[in-house]
Each structure stands twice: as C-alpha cells, then as structure tokens.
mmCIF file of C-alpha atoms in Angstrom:
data_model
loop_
_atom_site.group_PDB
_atom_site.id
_atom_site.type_symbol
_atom_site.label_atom_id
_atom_site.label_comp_id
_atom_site.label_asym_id
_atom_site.label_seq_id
_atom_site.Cartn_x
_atom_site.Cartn_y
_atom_site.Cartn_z
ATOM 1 C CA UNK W 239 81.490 226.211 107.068
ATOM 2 C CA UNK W 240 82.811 224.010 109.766
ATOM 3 C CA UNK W 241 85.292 221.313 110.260
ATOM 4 C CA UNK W 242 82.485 218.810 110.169
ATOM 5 C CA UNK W 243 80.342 219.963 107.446
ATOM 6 C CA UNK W 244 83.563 220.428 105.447
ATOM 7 C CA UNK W 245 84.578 216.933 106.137
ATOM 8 C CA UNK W 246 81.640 215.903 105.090
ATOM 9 C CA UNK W 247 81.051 217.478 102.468
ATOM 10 C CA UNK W 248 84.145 215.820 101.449
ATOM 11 C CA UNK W 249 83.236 212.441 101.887
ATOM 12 C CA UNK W 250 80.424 212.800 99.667
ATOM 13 C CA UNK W 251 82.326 214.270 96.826
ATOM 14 C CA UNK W 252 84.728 211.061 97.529
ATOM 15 C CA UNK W 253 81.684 208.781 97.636
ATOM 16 C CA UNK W 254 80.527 210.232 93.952
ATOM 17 C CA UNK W 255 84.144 210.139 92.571
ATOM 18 C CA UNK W 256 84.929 206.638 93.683
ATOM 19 C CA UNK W 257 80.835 205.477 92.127
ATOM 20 C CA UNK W 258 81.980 207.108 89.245
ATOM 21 C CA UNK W 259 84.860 205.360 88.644
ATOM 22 C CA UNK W 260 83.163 202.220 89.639
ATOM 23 C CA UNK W 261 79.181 202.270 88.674
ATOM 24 C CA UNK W 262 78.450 198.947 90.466
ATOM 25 C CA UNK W 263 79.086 199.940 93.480
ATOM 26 C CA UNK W 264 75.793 201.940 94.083
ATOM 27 C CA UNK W 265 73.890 198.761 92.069
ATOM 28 C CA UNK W 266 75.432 196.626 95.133
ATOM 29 C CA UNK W 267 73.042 199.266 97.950
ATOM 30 C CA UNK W 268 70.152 197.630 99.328
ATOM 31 C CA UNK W 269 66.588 199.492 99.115
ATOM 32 C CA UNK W 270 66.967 199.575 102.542
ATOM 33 C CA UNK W 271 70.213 200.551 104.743
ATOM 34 C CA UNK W 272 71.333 198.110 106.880
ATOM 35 C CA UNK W 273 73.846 199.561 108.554
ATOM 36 C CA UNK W 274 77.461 198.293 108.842
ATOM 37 C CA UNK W 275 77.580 196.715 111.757
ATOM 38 C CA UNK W 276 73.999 194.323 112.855
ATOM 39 C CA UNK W 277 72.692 193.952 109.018
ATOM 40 C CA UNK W 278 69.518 195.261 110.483
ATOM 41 C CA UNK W 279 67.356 197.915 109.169
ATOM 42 C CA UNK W 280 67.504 201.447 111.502
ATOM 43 C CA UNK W 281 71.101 200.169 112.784
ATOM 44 C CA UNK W 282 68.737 197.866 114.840
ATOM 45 C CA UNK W 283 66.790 200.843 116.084
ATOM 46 C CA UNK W 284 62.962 200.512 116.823
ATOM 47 C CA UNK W 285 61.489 203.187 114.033
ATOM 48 C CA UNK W 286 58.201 203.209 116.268
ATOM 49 C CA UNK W 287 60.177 205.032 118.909
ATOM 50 C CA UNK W 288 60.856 208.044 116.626
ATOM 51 C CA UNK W 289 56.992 208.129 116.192
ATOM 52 C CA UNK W 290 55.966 207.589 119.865
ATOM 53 C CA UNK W 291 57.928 209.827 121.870
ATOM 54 C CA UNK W 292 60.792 210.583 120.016
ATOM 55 C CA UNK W 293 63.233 209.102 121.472
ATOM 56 C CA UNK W 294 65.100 206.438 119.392
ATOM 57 C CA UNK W 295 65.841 202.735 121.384
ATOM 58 C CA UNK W 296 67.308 199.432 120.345
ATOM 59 C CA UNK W 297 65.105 196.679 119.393
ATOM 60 C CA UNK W 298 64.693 193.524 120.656
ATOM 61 C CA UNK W 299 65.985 190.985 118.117
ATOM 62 C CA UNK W 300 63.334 188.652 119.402
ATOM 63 C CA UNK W 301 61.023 190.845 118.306
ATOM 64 C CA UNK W 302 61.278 191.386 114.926
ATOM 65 C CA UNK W 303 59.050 191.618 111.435
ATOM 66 C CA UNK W 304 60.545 191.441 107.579
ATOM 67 C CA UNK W 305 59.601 194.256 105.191
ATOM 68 C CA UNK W 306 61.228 195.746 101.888
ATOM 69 C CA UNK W 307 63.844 192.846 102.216
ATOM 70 C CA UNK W 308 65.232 193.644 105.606
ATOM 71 C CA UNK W 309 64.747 192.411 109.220
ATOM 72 C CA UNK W 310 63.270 195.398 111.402
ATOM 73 C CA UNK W 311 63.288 194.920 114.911
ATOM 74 C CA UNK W 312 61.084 196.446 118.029
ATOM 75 C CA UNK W 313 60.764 196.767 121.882
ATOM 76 C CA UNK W 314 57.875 195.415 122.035
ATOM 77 C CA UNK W 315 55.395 193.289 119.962
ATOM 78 C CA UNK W 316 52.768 196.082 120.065
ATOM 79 C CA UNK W 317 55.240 198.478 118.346
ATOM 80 C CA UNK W 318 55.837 195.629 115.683
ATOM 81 C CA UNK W 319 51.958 195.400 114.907
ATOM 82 C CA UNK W 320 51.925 199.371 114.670
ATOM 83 C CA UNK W 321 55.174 199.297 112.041
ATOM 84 C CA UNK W 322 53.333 196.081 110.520
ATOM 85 C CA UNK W 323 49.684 197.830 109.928
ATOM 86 C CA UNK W 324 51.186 200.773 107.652
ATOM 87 C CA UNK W 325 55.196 199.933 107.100
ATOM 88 C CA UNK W 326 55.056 202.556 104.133
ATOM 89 C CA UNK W 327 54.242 205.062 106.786
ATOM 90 C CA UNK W 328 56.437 204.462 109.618
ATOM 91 C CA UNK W 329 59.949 203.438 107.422
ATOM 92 C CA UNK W 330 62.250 205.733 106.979
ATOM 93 C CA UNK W 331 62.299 207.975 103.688
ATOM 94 C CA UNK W 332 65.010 207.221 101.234
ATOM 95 C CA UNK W 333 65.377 203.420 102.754
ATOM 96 C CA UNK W 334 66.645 205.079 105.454
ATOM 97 C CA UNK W 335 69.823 206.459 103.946
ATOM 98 C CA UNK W 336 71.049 209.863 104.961
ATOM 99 C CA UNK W 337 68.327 212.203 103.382
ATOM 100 C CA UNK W 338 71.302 214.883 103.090
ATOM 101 C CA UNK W 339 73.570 212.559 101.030
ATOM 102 C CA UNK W 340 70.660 211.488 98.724
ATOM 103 C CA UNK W 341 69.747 215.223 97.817
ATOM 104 C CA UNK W 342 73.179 215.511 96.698
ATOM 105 C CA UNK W 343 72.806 212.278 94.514
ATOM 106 C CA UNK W 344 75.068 210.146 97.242
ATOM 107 C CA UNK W 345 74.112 207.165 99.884
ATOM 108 C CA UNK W 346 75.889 207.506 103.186
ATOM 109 C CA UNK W 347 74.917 205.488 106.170
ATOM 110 C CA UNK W 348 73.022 207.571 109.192
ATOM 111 C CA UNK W 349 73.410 208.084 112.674
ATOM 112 C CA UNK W 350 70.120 207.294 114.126
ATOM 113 C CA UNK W 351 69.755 210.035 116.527
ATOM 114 C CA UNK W 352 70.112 212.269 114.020
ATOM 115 C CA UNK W 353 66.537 212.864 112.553
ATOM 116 C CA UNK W 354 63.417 214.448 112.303
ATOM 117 C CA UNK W 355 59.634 213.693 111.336
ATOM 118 C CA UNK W 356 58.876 216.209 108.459
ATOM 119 C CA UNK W 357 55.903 216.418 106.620
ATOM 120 C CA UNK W 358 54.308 213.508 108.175
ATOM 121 C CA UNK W 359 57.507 211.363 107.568
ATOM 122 C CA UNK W 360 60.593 209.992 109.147
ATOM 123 C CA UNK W 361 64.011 211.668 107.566
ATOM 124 C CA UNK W 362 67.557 209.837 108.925
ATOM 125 C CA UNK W 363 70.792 212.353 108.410
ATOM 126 C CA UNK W 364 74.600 211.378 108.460
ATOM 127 C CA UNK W 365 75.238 213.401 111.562
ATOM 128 C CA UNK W 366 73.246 216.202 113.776
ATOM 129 C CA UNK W 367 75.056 218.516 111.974
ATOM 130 C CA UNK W 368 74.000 217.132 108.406
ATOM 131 C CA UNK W 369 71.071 217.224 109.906
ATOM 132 C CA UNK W 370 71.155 221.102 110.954
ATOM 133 C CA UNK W 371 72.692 221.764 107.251
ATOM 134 C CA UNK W 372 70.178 219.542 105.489
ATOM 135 C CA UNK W 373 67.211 221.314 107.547
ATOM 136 C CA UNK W 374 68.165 224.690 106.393
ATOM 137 C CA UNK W 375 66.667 224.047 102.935
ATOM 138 C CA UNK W 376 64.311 221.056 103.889
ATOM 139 C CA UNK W 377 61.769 221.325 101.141
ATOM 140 C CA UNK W 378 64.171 222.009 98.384
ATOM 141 C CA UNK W 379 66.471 218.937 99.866
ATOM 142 C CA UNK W 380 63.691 216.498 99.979
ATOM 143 C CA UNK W 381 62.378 217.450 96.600
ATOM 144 C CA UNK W 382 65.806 217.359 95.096
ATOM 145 C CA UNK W 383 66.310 213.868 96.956
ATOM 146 C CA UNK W 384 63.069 212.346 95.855
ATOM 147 C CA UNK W 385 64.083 213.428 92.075
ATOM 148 C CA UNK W 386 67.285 210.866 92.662
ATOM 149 C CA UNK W 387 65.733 208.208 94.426
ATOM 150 C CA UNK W 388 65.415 205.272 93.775
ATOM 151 C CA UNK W 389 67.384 205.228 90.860
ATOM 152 C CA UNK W 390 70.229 206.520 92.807
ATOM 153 C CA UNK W 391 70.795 202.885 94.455
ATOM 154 C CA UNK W 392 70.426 201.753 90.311
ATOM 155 C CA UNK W 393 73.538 204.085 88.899
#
C-alpha cells in the first residue's frame, strides 16, 4: 500500500474515531459538500463540465442556480439551464462527498479532478489515488456507500 493510500486510510479511521467520540459532528454535514474554502457546492466547480467534455472548470459566480440547499455555479448560463432541467442527474452522488470515504461509512471533502462518470453518474474521490483504490472495487464501493448514505450525514 502506499504512502498516500496509507495516509489516508488513516485519516479516515481518525475521522470515524473522532465522530465517535463526538456523534454531532457528522449531524453538523450538509447534504451537500461545500467545500472548505468558497461555501459553494463542487468547490465552485461547474458539474456540467464533467458531463460535457470532461474537463472540470470554475464557475462563474455570476452565474449561479440554488439546489439541495447549496449555491452551484456555471460558465455559462446554458450549462446552468442543462444542471437546472434534471439537477438529480447531473449532481454529484453522495452530495458530492468523497464516494471512497462514504463506502467506508466516513465524509471527507474531494478534490475535484479526481472523478469519474460511472454508471450514468458523477462519483467525486478524496484524491486520484482514492480514486484509483476506490475504482478497483467500484460496484461493491458504490453499493456499500449507497447502504450508508444518507444516514451517514445523520449519525
């Protein structure tokens, strides 16, 4: 295992021990992650660039729409009417949380160049090597994800 996967690894049994000790910290998570930085959903990413050519750009904070509770922004107005006509569809899975971390019953926060459309549907991932890791067993990770979510932002 490498350095990285080790560390994080790490981090996420931290994350569990310390939302163990204190159970309203994971009641405190939005539905959707907003990043630690902007308070903007995707890290202030335009999620209709990971659908239309793959590759990831800052919004425009002019342009922006609300949905799930959280301000998503776009490049252009014609990618905000395409998120806007079928948000379900074009958000990220697991509110945009690391889909790694939530198959392991954890939230971490994502890097957004580190995903992958799967299935029809967007996946975000900690790091590209959480991402290679969480690939390896896709299915199984997703379906062991979607059995902790939602309630995993409840616990």
């Amino acid at each position: 295992m490498s350095r990285i996967l080790r560390l994080f690894a790490l981090s996420i049994l931290l994350i569990n021990t310390a939302m163990m000790a204190a159970p309203t910290a994971r009641a405190a998570s939005p539905e959707v992650n907003l990043g630690h930085f902007n308070g903007l959903a995707m890290n202030g990413y335009d999620v209709m660039t990971y659908w239309r050519g793959g590759n990831p750009q800052k919004g425009d904070p002019e342009i922006a729409a609300e949905y799930n509770g959280a301000t998503w922004v776009f490049l252009s107005d014609e990618n905000r009417q395409a998120f806007l006509s079928d948000p379900a569809k074009f958000a990220p899975q697991f509110g945009g949380y690391c889909a790694y971390a939530a198959s392991q019953n954890a939230v971490a926060d994502v890097d957004p160049i580190a995903w992958r459309i799967w299935d029809d549907k967007l996946y975000l991932n900690y790091s590209i090597e959480v991402r290679r890791l969480w690939a390896n067993k896709i299915d199984e990770n997703i379906d062991k994800a979607n059995g902790y979510w939602p309630n995993l932002l409840q616990q």
